[in-house]
XYZ file of N, CA, C and O in Angstrom:
268
model
N -10.167 -5.326 -10.834
C -8.957 -5.927 -9.373
C -9.056 -5.389 -8.198
O -9.179 -4.070 -8.372
N -9.075 -6.312 -7.356
C -9.248 -6.122 -5.991
C -7.256 -5.530 -5.308
O -6.076 -5.874 -6.208
N -7.765 -4.195 -4.762
C -5.882 -4.115 -3.833
C -6.093 -4.420 -2.957
O -4.743 -4.484 -2.672
N -6.674 -5.308 -2.413
C -5.929 -5.652 -1.254
C -7.378 -7.117 -0.846
O -8.689 -6.615 -1.484
N -6.514 -8.035 -0.177
C -8.144 -9.176 0.460
C -9.974 -8.591 0.581
O -10.112 -9.067 0.808
N -8.739 -7.560 1.973
C -9.736 -7.385 2.973
C -10.668 -6.385 1.411
O -12.179 -6.435 1.842
N -11.258 -5.838 1.079
C -11.474 -5.362 -0.649
C -12.412 -6.627 -0.963
O -13.676 -6.664 -1.290
N -12.243 -6.905 -1.724
C -12.674 -8.951 -2.210
C -13.206 -9.270 -0.908
O -14.632 -9.372 -0.984
N -12.746 -9.001 0.176
C -14.045 -9.916 1.343
C -15.021 -8.756 1.935
O -15.850 -9.896 1.988
N -14.615 -8.231 1.258
C -15.391 -6.825 1.398
C -17.691 -7.463 1.243
O -17.725 -6.759 1.201
N -16.799 -7.306 -0.689
C -17.645 -7.598 -1.292
C -18.296 -8.832 -1.798
O -19.500 -8.609 -1.601
N -17.422 -9.380 -0.893
C -18.056 -11.305 -0.974
C -19.272 -10.695 0.464
O -20.440 -11.708 0.160
N -18.612 -10.646 1.973
C -20.078 -10.069 1.979
C -21.415 -9.461 1.807
O -22.484 -9.768 2.998
N -20.432 -8.164 1.102
C -21.825 -7.548 0.698
C -23.241 -8.985 0.095
O -24.124 -8.397 -0.260
N -22.594 -9.333 -1.119
C -22.811 -10.234 -1.594
C -24.490 -10.846 -0.904
O -25.469 -11.042 -0.877
N -23.388 -11.780 0.495
C -24.271 -12.822 0.396
C -25.169 -11.480 1.428
O -26.245 -12.273 2.058
N -25.111 -9.922 2.178
C -25.339 -9.731 2.889
C -26.996 -9.337 2.479
O -27.968 -9.907 3.312
N -26.982 -9.163 2.132
C -27.509 -8.469 0.844
C -29.190 -9.728 0.638
O -30.155 -9.214 0.439
N -28.739 -10.748 -0.729
C -29.281 -12.150 0.042
C -30.441 -11.516 1.359
O -31.487 -12.685 0.920
N -29.681 -12.558 1.954
C -30.198 -12.369 3.973
C -30.809 -11.216 3.847
O -32.010 -11.076 4.423
N -30.317 -10.205 3.214
C -31.399 -8.678 3.441
C -32.639 -8.645 2.706
O -33.910 -8.070 3.125
N -32.471 -9.267 1.366
C -33.636 -8.684 0.782
C -34.411 -10.316 0.830
O -35.342 -10.362 -0.730
N -34.180 -11.357 1.623
C -34.392 -12.312 1.459
C -35.201 -12.603 2.882
O -34.584 -13.141 3.903
N -36.407 -13.420 2.663
C -37.156 -13.956 3.812
C -36.087 -14.934 4.752
O -35.666 -15.547 3.501
N -36.513 -14.833 5.515
C -36.073 -16.442 6.355
C -36.139 -17.677 5.858
O -35.866 -18.645 6.027
N -37.106 -17.940 5.790
C -37.783 -18.737 5.808
C -38.059 -18.873 3.582
O -37.593 -20.189 3.103
N -37.166 -18.410 3.241
C -36.489 -18.192 2.673
C -34.762 -18.894 1.820
O -34.320 -19.278 2.058
N -35.302 -19.750 0.764
C -34.040 -20.964 0.155
C -33.544 -20.636 0.492
O -32.226 -20.076 0.724
N -33.000 -18.560 -0.827
C -32.341 -17.863 -0.856
C -31.101 -17.043 0.564
O -29.822 -17.892 0.489
N -32.345 -16.872 1.510
C -32.067 -16.688 2.597
C -31.020 -17.463 3.090
O -29.312 -17.783 3.849
N -31.416 -19.294 3.060
C -30.430 -19.641 4.013
C -29.551 -20.084 3.749
O -27.811 -20.701 3.654
N -29.384 -20.106 2.207
C -27.961 -20.502 1.203
C -26.906 -19.960 1.576
O -25.892 -19.458 1.524
N -27.049 -18.330 1.465
C -26.935 -16.616 1.374
C -26.160 -17.272 2.577
O -24.907 -16.793 3.099
N -26.843 -17.410 4.221
C -25.747 -18.093 5.382
C -25.237 -19.320 5.497
O -23.856 -18.701 6.323
N -25.059 -20.051 4.562
C -24.191 -21.258 5.048
C -22.972 -21.093 4.269
O -22.428 -21.176 4.940
N -23.176 -20.199 2.835
C -21.929 -19.739 2.019
C -21.431 -18.107 2.666
O -20.100 -18.566 2.944
N -21.443 -17.473 3.755
C -20.819 -16.307 4.297
C -20.470 -17.279 5.662
O -19.207 -17.295 5.504
N -20.776 -18.314 5.864
C -19.926 -18.728 6.689
C -18.976 -19.664 7.033
O -18.265 -19.110 7.277
N -19.641 -19.849 5.258
C -18.194 -21.119 5.066
C -17.292 -20.167 4.130
O -15.606 -20.918 4.533
N -17.595 -18.814 3.647
C -16.358 -18.394 3.599
C -15.829 -17.396 4.837
O -14.087 -17.271 4.604
N -16.726 -17.419 5.580
C -16.098 -17.011 6.974
C -14.451 -17.900 7.455
O -13.839 -17.086 8.293
N -14.717 -19.110 7.768
C -14.100 -20.731 8.281
C -13.038 -20.525 6.746
O -11.453 -20.342 6.989
N -13.057 -20.406 4.911
C -12.188 -20.189 4.172
C -10.700 -18.629 4.924
O -10.152 -18.468 4.471
N -11.816 -17.498 4.842
C -11.061 -16.602 5.265
C -10.216 -16.227 6.176
O -9.607 -15.736 6.020
N -10.643 -16.254 7.733
C -10.300 -16.052 8.318
C -8.456 -16.369 8.203
O -7.787 -16.162 8.939
N -7.627 -17.481 7.933
C -5.955 -17.758 7.514
C -5.906 -16.911 6.803
O -4.926 -17.068 7.227
N -6.320 -16.191 5.562
C -6.020 -15.272 5.091
C -5.783 -13.888 5.666
O -5.296 -13.410 5.624
N -6.696 -13.451 6.636
C -7.195 -12.841 7.447
C -5.955 -12.133 8.557
O -5.621 -11.351 8.995
N -6.348 -13.483 8.900
C -4.747 -14.037 9.803
C -2.786 -13.688 9.066
O -2.130 -12.253 10.462
N -2.781 -13.157 8.316
C -2.170 -13.438 7.872
C -1.814 -11.894 7.546
O -0.353 -11.205 7.264
N -2.544 -11.032 7.571
C -2.856 -10.025 7.518
C -2.151 -8.546 8.313
O -1.465 -9.566 9.950
N -1.237 -7.570 8.321
C -1.195 -6.470 8.843
C -2.167 -6.870 10.376
O -2.653 -6.491 9.863
N -1.927 -6.587 11.940
C -2.960 -6.007 12.568
C -3.619 -4.892 12.647
O -4.919 -5.083 12.022
N -2.877 -3.867 11.622
C -3.617 -2.901 11.260
C -4.751 -3.462 9.976
O -5.517 -1.867 9.433
N -4.604 -3.790 9.320
C -5.811 -4.362 8.020
C -6.769 -4.554 8.954
O -7.876 -5.928 7.823
N -6.112 -5.774 9.967
C -7.823 -6.762 10.275
C -8.449 -6.175 10.254
O -8.707 -5.038 10.720
N -10.514 -6.726 10.196
C -11.607 -6.013 10.240
C -12.583 -7.144 10.911
O -12.103 -8.090 10.459
N -13.496 -7.211 11.428
C -14.033 -8.096 12.516
C -14.801 -8.791 11.041
O -15.515 -8.345 10.176
N -14.640 -9.957 10.916
C -15.510 -10.725 9.617
C -16.721 -10.471 10.022
O -16.843 -10.904 9.345
N -17.258 -10.354 10.666
C -18.884 -10.849 10.408
C -19.880 -9.227 10.925
O -19.187 -7.866 11.248
N -20.351 -9.530 10.307
C -21.018 -7.958 9.768
C -22.278 -8.054 11.121
O -22.514 -8.334 11.378
N -23.087 -6.793 10.865
C -23.970 -5.980 11.492
C -25.041 -7.233 11.399
O -26.431 -7.945 11.408
N -25.476 -7.417 9.950
C -26.744 -8.714 9.303
C -26.342 -10.115 9.624
O -27.755 -10.637 9.442
N -25.125 -10.506 9.846
C -25.503 -11.437 10.429
C -24.976 -12.027 11.190
O -25.360 -11.791 12.217
N -26.210 -12.883 11.402
C -26.646 -13.542 12.659
C -26.741 -14.762 12.343
O -26.427 -15.533 11.827
N -26.438 -15.321 13.684
C -26.030 -16.656 14.900
C -27.191 -16.938 15.460
O -27.968 -16.416 15.785
N -27.115 -18.633 14.879
C -28.155 -18.969 15.440
C -28.107 -19.965 16.864
O -26.788 -20.122 17.469
């Protein structure tokens, strides 16, 4: 069980970031992970907005790439 929504979000991001890191951009897995990470960020944004300001983090990590 997670102690906070941020801990959960961190693990979700890690899964998708690893899928993108360890699969080439041309691979279907990379593309799906990219899409799912973007979709997760959209859905998590309202939850994150409800957290106290000192608990908010930047939703996009260094691995996330914008098209």
